[in-house]
mmCIF file of C-alpha atoms in Angstrom:
data_model
loop_
_atom_site.group_PDB
_atom_site.id
_atom_site.type_symbol
_atom_site.label_atom_id
_atom_site.label_comp_id
_atom_site.label_asym_id
_atom_site.label_seq_id
_atom_site.Cartn_x
_atom_site.Cartn_y
_atom_site.Cartn_z
ATOM 1 C CA MET A 215 20.100 5.065 -1.178
ATOM 2 C CA THR A 216 17.121 6.261 -0.620
ATOM 3 C CA LEU A 217 13.907 4.905 -2.686
ATOM 4 C CA GLN A 218 11.304 7.613 -4.304
ATOM 5 C CA PHE A 219 8.084 6.404 -6.370
ATOM 6 C CA THR A 220 5.314 8.513 -7.524
ATOM 7 C CA VAL A 221 2.371 8.518 -5.440
ATOM 8 C CA PRO A 222 -1.248 8.016 -7.539
ATOM 9 C CA ALA A 223 -3.729 11.171 -7.914
ATOM 10 C CA GLY A 224 -6.425 11.196 -5.515
ATOM 11 C CA PHE A 225 -4.116 9.812 -2.313
ATOM 12 C CA THR A 226 -4.090 11.070 0.978
ATOM 13 C CA ALA A 227 -1.501 9.840 2.939
ATOM 14 C CA ILE A 228 -2.050 9.151 6.350
ATOM 15 C CA PRO A 229 0.567 10.282 9.421
ATOM 16 C CA ILE A 230 3.125 7.523 10.769
ATOM 17 C CA GLY A 231 4.451 7.700 13.956
ATOM 18 C CA VAL A 232 2.836 10.899 15.472
ATOM 19 C CA THR A 233 2.165 11.573 18.699
ATOM 20 C CA SER A 234 -1.193 12.327 20.250
ATOM 21 C CA GLU A 235 -0.920 16.635 19.776
ATOM 22 C CA GLU A 236 0.436 16.289 15.906
ATOM 23 C CA ALA A 237 -2.439 13.633 16.091
ATOM 24 C CA GLU A 238 -5.148 16.629 16.914
ATOM 25 C CA ARG A 239 -3.759 19.045 14.940
ATOM 26 C CA GLU A 240 -3.637 16.552 11.648
ATOM 27 C CA ILE A 241 -7.842 15.459 12.952
ATOM 28 C CA THR A 242 -8.454 19.796 13.300
ATOM 29 C CA SER A 243 -6.528 20.218 9.795
ATOM 30 C CA ARG A 244 -9.022 18.440 8.521
ATOM 31 C CA ILE A 245 -12.352 19.008 10.116
ATOM 32 C CA SER A 246 -13.571 22.056 11.270
ATOM 33 C CA ARG A 247 -13.295 23.086 15.363
ATOM 34 C CA ASP A 248 -16.436 24.080 15.430
ATOM 35 C CA ALA A 249 -18.126 20.555 14.195
ATOM 36 C CA LEU A 250 -15.721 18.739 16.913
ATOM 37 C CA LYS A 251 -16.366 20.969 19.518
ATOM 38 C CA SER A 252 -19.960 20.156 18.870
ATOM 39 C CA ASN A 253 -19.136 16.632 19.656
ATOM 40 C CA PRO A 254 -16.467 16.683 21.716
ATOM 41 C CA LEU A 255 -15.983 12.539 22.218
ATOM 42 C CA LEU A 256 -15.515 11.815 18.939
ATOM 43 C CA LEU A 257 -13.211 14.087 18.638
ATOM 44 C CA GLN A 258 -11.204 12.639 20.975
ATOM 45 C CA ASN A 259 -11.899 8.869 20.026
ATOM 46 C CA LEU A 260 -10.856 10.190 15.704
ATOM 47 C CA VAL A 261 -7.353 11.272 17.760
ATOM 48 C CA GLU A 262 -7.121 8.075 19.363
ATOM 49 C CA ASN A 263 -7.698 6.181 16.238
ATOM 50 C CA ILE A 264 -5.041 8.211 14.853
ATOM 51 C CA HIS A 265 -2.741 7.389 17.103
ATOM 52 C CA LYS A 266 -3.008 3.999 17.641
ATOM 53 C CA ALA A 267 -3.341 4.132 13.931
ATOM 54 C CA SER A 268 0.157 5.928 13.410
ATOM 55 C CA GLN A 269 1.577 4.510 15.605
ATOM 56 C CA ALA A 270 1.315 0.689 14.010
ATOM 57 C CA LEU A 271 2.325 2.303 11.136
ATOM 58 C CA GLU A 272 6.029 3.417 12.556
ATOM 59 C CA ASN A 273 6.356 -0.527 14.504
ATOM 60 C CA SER A 274 5.141 -2.521 11.006
ATOM 61 C CA GLY A 275 8.150 -0.114 9.096
ATOM 62 C CA ALA A 276 5.725 1.586 6.202
ATOM 63 C CA LEU A 277 7.547 4.160 4.710
ATOM 64 C CA TYR A 278 3.995 5.380 3.337
ATOM 65 C CA ALA A 279 0.160 4.346 4.434
ATOM 66 C CA GLY A 280 -2.655 6.529 2.788
ATOM 67 C CA THR A 281 -6.561 6.466 0.770
ATOM 68 C CA CYS A 282 -8.465 7.069 -1.869
ATOM 69 C CA VAL A 283 -12.676 8.235 -2.545
ATOM 70 C CA ARG A 284 -12.488 7.886 -5.981
ATOM 71 C CA THR A 285 -15.834 7.513 -8.179
ATOM 72 C CA TYR A 286 -16.295 4.715 -11.048
ATOM 73 C CA GLU A 287 -19.094 5.313 -13.156
ATOM 74 C CA ASP A 288 -21.131 7.117 -10.128
ATOM 75 C CA GLU A 289 -20.508 5.095 -7.383
ATOM 76 C CA LEU A 290 -18.167 5.520 -4.580
ATOM 77 C CA SER A 291 -14.656 3.866 -4.415
ATOM 78 C CA LEU A 292 -13.044 3.583 -1.948
ATOM 79 C CA GLY A 293 -8.692 1.975 -2.097
ATOM 80 C CA THR A 294 -5.337 1.356 0.588
ATOM 81 C CA LEU A 295 -1.899 1.823 -0.632
ATOM 82 C CA LEU A 296 0.737 0.877 2.668
ATOM 83 C CA VAL A 297 4.576 0.710 1.499
ATOM 84 C CA THR A 298 6.681 -0.878 4.613
ATOM 85 C CA VAL A 299 10.238 -2.087 4.433
ATOM 86 C CA THR A 300 11.366 -4.681 6.188
ATOM 87 C CA PRO A 301 15.333 -6.985 6.564
ATOM 88 C CA PHE A 302 14.724 -9.488 3.820
ATOM 89 C CA ALA A 303 18.071 -11.794 3.191
ATOM 90 C CA PHE A 304 18.603 -13.152 -0.596
ATOM 91 C CA GLY A 305 21.331 -13.899 -2.429
ATOM 92 C CA ASP A 306 19.833 -13.860 -6.404
ATOM 93 C CA ALA A 307 17.028 -11.164 -6.441
ATOM 94 C CA ALA A 308 15.301 -13.801 -9.909
ATOM 95 C CA VAL A 309 15.259 -16.274 -7.422
ATOM 96 C CA ALA A 310 13.651 -14.433 -4.223
ATOM 97 C CA ALA A 311 11.391 -13.169 -6.342
ATOM 98 C CA ALA A 312 10.048 -16.548 -7.067
ATOM 99 C CA GLY A 313 10.370 -17.905 -3.860
ATOM 100 C CA ILE A 314 8.027 -15.705 -2.444
ATOM 101 C CA VAL A 315 5.785 -15.574 -5.333
ATOM 102 C CA ARG A 316 5.407 -19.823 -5.354
ATOM 103 C CA SER A 317 5.618 -19.184 -1.072
ATOM 104 C CA LEU A 318 2.723 -17.011 -0.676
ATOM 105 C CA VAL A 319 0.514 -18.760 -2.982
ATOM 106 C CA ALA A 320 0.868 -22.249 -1.729
ATOM 107 C CA GLU A 321 0.134 -20.335 1.974
ATOM 108 C CA ARG A 322 -2.910 -18.360 0.662
ATOM 109 C CA GLY A 323 -5.048 -21.042 -1.374
ATOM 110 C CA GLU A 324 -6.841 -20.605 -4.507
ATOM 111 C CA ALA A 325 -7.556 -17.248 -3.953
ATOM 112 C CA TRP A 326 -4.561 -16.072 -4.729
ATOM 113 C CA GLU A 327 -1.981 -16.744 -8.184
ATOM 114 C CA GLY A 328 1.040 -14.372 -8.224
ATOM 115 C CA GLY A 329 4.182 -13.770 -10.993
ATOM 116 C CA VAL A 330 7.371 -12.512 -11.539
ATOM 117 C CA LEU A 331 7.167 -9.242 -13.398
ATOM 118 C CA ASP A 332 11.181 -6.815 -14.883
ATOM 119 C CA THR A 333 10.706 -3.996 -13.862
ATOM 120 C CA PRO A 334 13.683 -1.487 -14.463
ATOM 121 C CA THR A 335 14.490 -1.531 -10.390
ATOM 122 C CA GLY A 336 14.543 -5.424 -10.992
ATOM 123 C CA PRO A 337 12.656 -8.435 -10.561
ATOM 124 C CA VAL A 338 9.367 -7.707 -8.169
ATOM 125 C CA ALA A 339 7.383 -10.804 -6.679
ATOM 126 C CA MET A 340 3.208 -9.445 -8.267
ATOM 127 C CA LEU A 341 0.902 -11.927 -5.580
ATOM 128 C CA SER A 342 -3.615 -10.141 -6.298
ATOM 129 C CA GLY A 343 -6.667 -12.347 -4.785
ATOM 130 C CA MET A 344 -9.124 -11.894 -2.091
ATOM 131 C CA ASN A 345 -8.437 -11.715 1.732
ATOM 132 C CA GLY A 346 -11.412 -11.627 4.364
ATOM 133 C CA ILE A 347 -11.049 -8.383 6.419
ATOM 134 C CA ARG A 348 -12.778 -8.964 10.148
ATOM 135 C CA ILE A 349 -14.478 -5.961 11.604
ATOM 136 C CA PRO A 350 -14.719 -5.678 15.392
ATOM 137 C CA ALA A 351 -18.106 -4.833 16.992
ATOM 138 C CA GLU A 352 -16.448 -1.865 18.209
ATOM 139 C CA PHE A 353 -16.022 -0.723 14.723
ATOM 140 C CA SER A 354 -18.884 -1.528 13.006
ATOM 141 C CA PRO A 355 -21.855 0.666 11.513
ATOM 142 C CA SER A 356 -24.644 -2.266 13.088
ATOM 143 C CA GLY A 357 -22.446 -2.450 16.464
ATOM 144 C CA GLU A 358 -22.596 -6.139 15.416
ATOM 145 C CA GLY A 359 -18.849 -7.541 14.297
ATOM 146 C CA LEU A 360 -18.322 -8.529 10.901
ATOM 147 C CA THR A 361 -15.919 -9.677 7.718
ATOM 148 C CA VAL A 362 -15.763 -7.385 4.530
ATOM 149 C CA THR A 363 -13.444 -9.293 1.720
ATOM 150 C CA MET A 364 -11.629 -6.859 -0.063
ATOM 151 C CA ALA A 365 -9.313 -7.028 -4.112
ATOM 152 C CA GLU A 366 -5.253 -7.109 -2.786
ATOM 153 C CA MET A 367 -2.341 -6.606 -4.651
ATOM 154 C CA GLN A 368 1.312 -6.975 -3.261
ATOM 155 C CA ALA A 369 3.999 -6.166 -4.905
ATOM 156 C CA PHE A 370 8.074 -7.925 -3.976
ATOM 157 C CA LEU A 371 10.126 -5.541 -3.861
ATOM 158 C CA PRO A 372 14.357 -7.641 -3.418
ATOM 159 C CA ILE A 373 16.711 -4.101 -2.152
ATOM 160 C CA PRO A 374 20.414 -5.504 -2.605
ATOM 161 C CA GLN A 375 22.657 -5.052 -0.074
ATOM 162 C CA GLY A 376 23.907 -1.607 0.733
ATOM 163 C CA ALA A 377 26.560 -0.083 2.267
ATOM 164 C CA GLU A 378 29.084 -1.976 4.233
ATOM 165 C CA ASN A 379 26.577 -2.954 7.095
ATOM 166 C CA GLN A 380 23.567 -2.425 6.074
ATOM 167 C CA GLU A 381 21.796 -5.213 5.067
ATOM 168 C CA GLN A 382 19.345 -5.843 2.535
ATOM 169 C CA CYS A 383 16.104 -5.550 2.652
ATOM 170 C CA LEU A 384 12.090 -6.231 0.434
ATOM 171 C CA VAL A 385 9.372 -3.255 -0.199
ATOM 172 C CA CYS A 386 6.143 -4.456 -0.292
ATOM 173 C CA PHE A 387 3.568 -2.186 -2.287
ATOM 174 C CA ASN A 388 -0.202 -3.860 -0.437
ATOM 175 C CA PHE A 389 -3.022 -2.330 -2.420
ATOM 176 C CA THR A 390 -6.597 -2.915 -1.308
ATOM 177 C CA THR A 391 -9.878 -1.609 -1.679
ATOM 178 C CA PRO A 392 -13.475 -3.933 -0.645
ATOM 179 C CA CYS A 393 -14.916 -2.025 -4.507
ATOM 180 C CA GLU A 394 -13.994 -5.925 -6.582
ATOM 181 C CA GLU A 395 -16.064 -4.703 -9.759
ATOM 182 C CA HIS A 396 -13.903 -1.674 -10.155
ATOM 183 C CA TRP A 397 -10.273 -4.174 -9.545
ATOM 184 C CA GLN A 398 -8.965 -3.349 -13.245
ATOM 185 C CA GLU A 399 -9.057 0.340 -12.929
ATOM 186 C CA TYR A 400 -6.885 0.094 -9.643
ATOM 187 C CA CYS A 401 -5.269 -1.722 -11.504
ATOM 188 C CA SER A 402 -3.569 1.178 -13.069
ATOM 189 C CA ASP A 403 -2.448 2.717 -10.177
ATOM 190 C CA ILE A 404 0.205 -0.346 -9.367
ATOM 191 C CA VAL A 405 1.578 0.294 -12.951
ATOM 192 C CA GLU A 406 2.704 3.892 -12.239
ATOM 193 C CA ILE A 407 4.000 2.846 -9.034
ATOM 194 C CA LEU A 408 5.943 0.296 -10.788
ATOM 195 C CA SER A 409 6.685 1.765 -13.452
ATOM 196 C CA SER A 410 8.142 5.571 -11.039
ATOM 197 C CA ILE A 411 10.618 3.536 -8.645
ATOM 198 C CA THR A 412 13.580 4.994 -8.540
ATOM 199 C CA PHE A 413 16.534 5.238 -6.342
ATOM 200 C CA ASP A 414 18.816 7.644 -5.089
ATOM 201 C CA GLN A 415 22.701 6.427 -4.646
ATOM 202 C CA SER A 416 24.624 9.344 -2.934
ATOM 203 C CA GLY A 417 24.203 6.977 0.596
ATOM 204 C CA HIS A 418 24.941 4.056 -1.094
ATOM 205 C CA SER A 419 22.755 2.286 1.414
ATOM 206 C CA ALA A 420 19.788 0.301 2.060
ATOM 207 C CA PRO A 421 16.045 2.180 2.270
ATOM 208 C CA ASP A 422 15.379 2.423 5.863
ATOM 209 C CA SER A 423 12.062 4.937 7.458
ATOM 210 C CA SER A 424 13.510 8.333 6.320
ATOM 211 C CA ALA A 425 13.243 7.140 2.464
ATOM 212 C CA GLN A 426 9.244 9.257 0.936
ATOM 213 C CA PRO A 427 7.596 9.318 -1.115
ATOM 214 C CA ALA A 428 8.244 11.372 -4.796
ATOM 215 C CA SER A 429 6.696 14.532 -4.231
ATOM 216 C CA GLU A 430 6.399 15.603 -7.721
ATOM 217 C CA SER A 431 6.186 12.735 -11.113
ATOM 218 C CA LEU A 432 9.284 10.694 -12.416
ATOM 219 C CA PRO A 433 10.010 10.363 -15.482
ATOM 220 C CA ALA A 434 7.748 6.616 -16.393
ATOM 221 C CA LEU A 435 9.609 3.925 -16.875
ATOM 222 C CA ALA A 436 7.963 1.129 -18.566
ATOM 223 C CA PRO A 437 8.161 -2.618 -18.791
ATOM 224 C CA GLU A 438 9.957 -4.041 -21.391
ATOM 225 C CA ARG A 439 6.761 -6.544 -20.735
ATOM 226 C CA SER A 440 3.132 -6.639 -19.510
ATOM 227 C CA VAL A 441 2.174 -4.847 -16.645
ATOM 228 C CA PRO A 442 -0.672 -4.799 -14.751
ATOM 229 C CA GLY A 443 -4.312 -4.293 -15.616
ATOM 230 C CA ALA A 444 -4.688 -5.694 -19.012
ATOM 231 C CA ALA A 445 -7.908 -6.893 -18.959
ATOM 232 C CA HIS A 446 -8.424 -11.021 -17.490
ATOM 233 C CA PRO A 447 -9.334 -12.641 -21.030
ATOM 234 C CA ASP A 448 -12.730 -14.690 -20.212
ATOM 235 C CA GLY A 449 -13.978 -11.768 -18.676
ATOM 236 C CA ASP A 450 -14.969 -13.742 -15.611
ATOM 237 C CA LYS A 451 -12.909 -12.124 -12.690
ATOM 238 C CA PRO A 452 -11.004 -9.722 -11.801
ATOM 239 C CA ALA A 453 -7.828 -8.894 -14.295
ATOM 240 C CA THR A 454 -4.552 -9.124 -12.336
ATOM 241 C CA PRO A 455 -0.804 -8.415 -13.720
ATOM 242 C CA PHE A 456 -0.952 -12.102 -14.353
ATOM 243 C CA GLY A 457 -3.350 -12.051 -17.416
#
């Protein structure tokens, strides 16, 4: 079973599981060699960082990682998308999704809320809230450690057992942005992803690291109930999938 989904427009993929040589080719494909030659230390640091991040993504079970830079009302906005798959034994998918919501909301506190969304590919546990990302001093522009507040949305899709001896698994779509004021606009990306998910049943096995995002948009499969992106009725906080 191969998982396919549409990556929203504007996202640039981060390479997963590349060697140092491949990381260097990735950098030089995006930045001119003349610019890099003028600062060899910059090239070395970029290659090392890309290689470390790429290996960490592979070790985490990442299927896709990407970033986007957009403008909303003439303001720059950054978003990141990470899709991972991990072994996950469960009974009923709806019960599993509800359990994920209860346990994670309880663990993360009042800054988080969640619910179960019915989709054509099964029940999805949806959570959204605020998270603090610690930036070490060596990676901070100011040279001092700092904490960046991120708006985050996660969608957890339990996938049933496939062929014999194949494990059940959990696919997680994780979206973050430091631009809380743009949260409602980004919710449409979550809608697009969840509406585009399909499974190639030819292999009859659970998704693995060979799964890839669709290169072209697939026909949208709209959930019967409301989906992320609706404006919050009180207008006091970012929109979430739950009203």
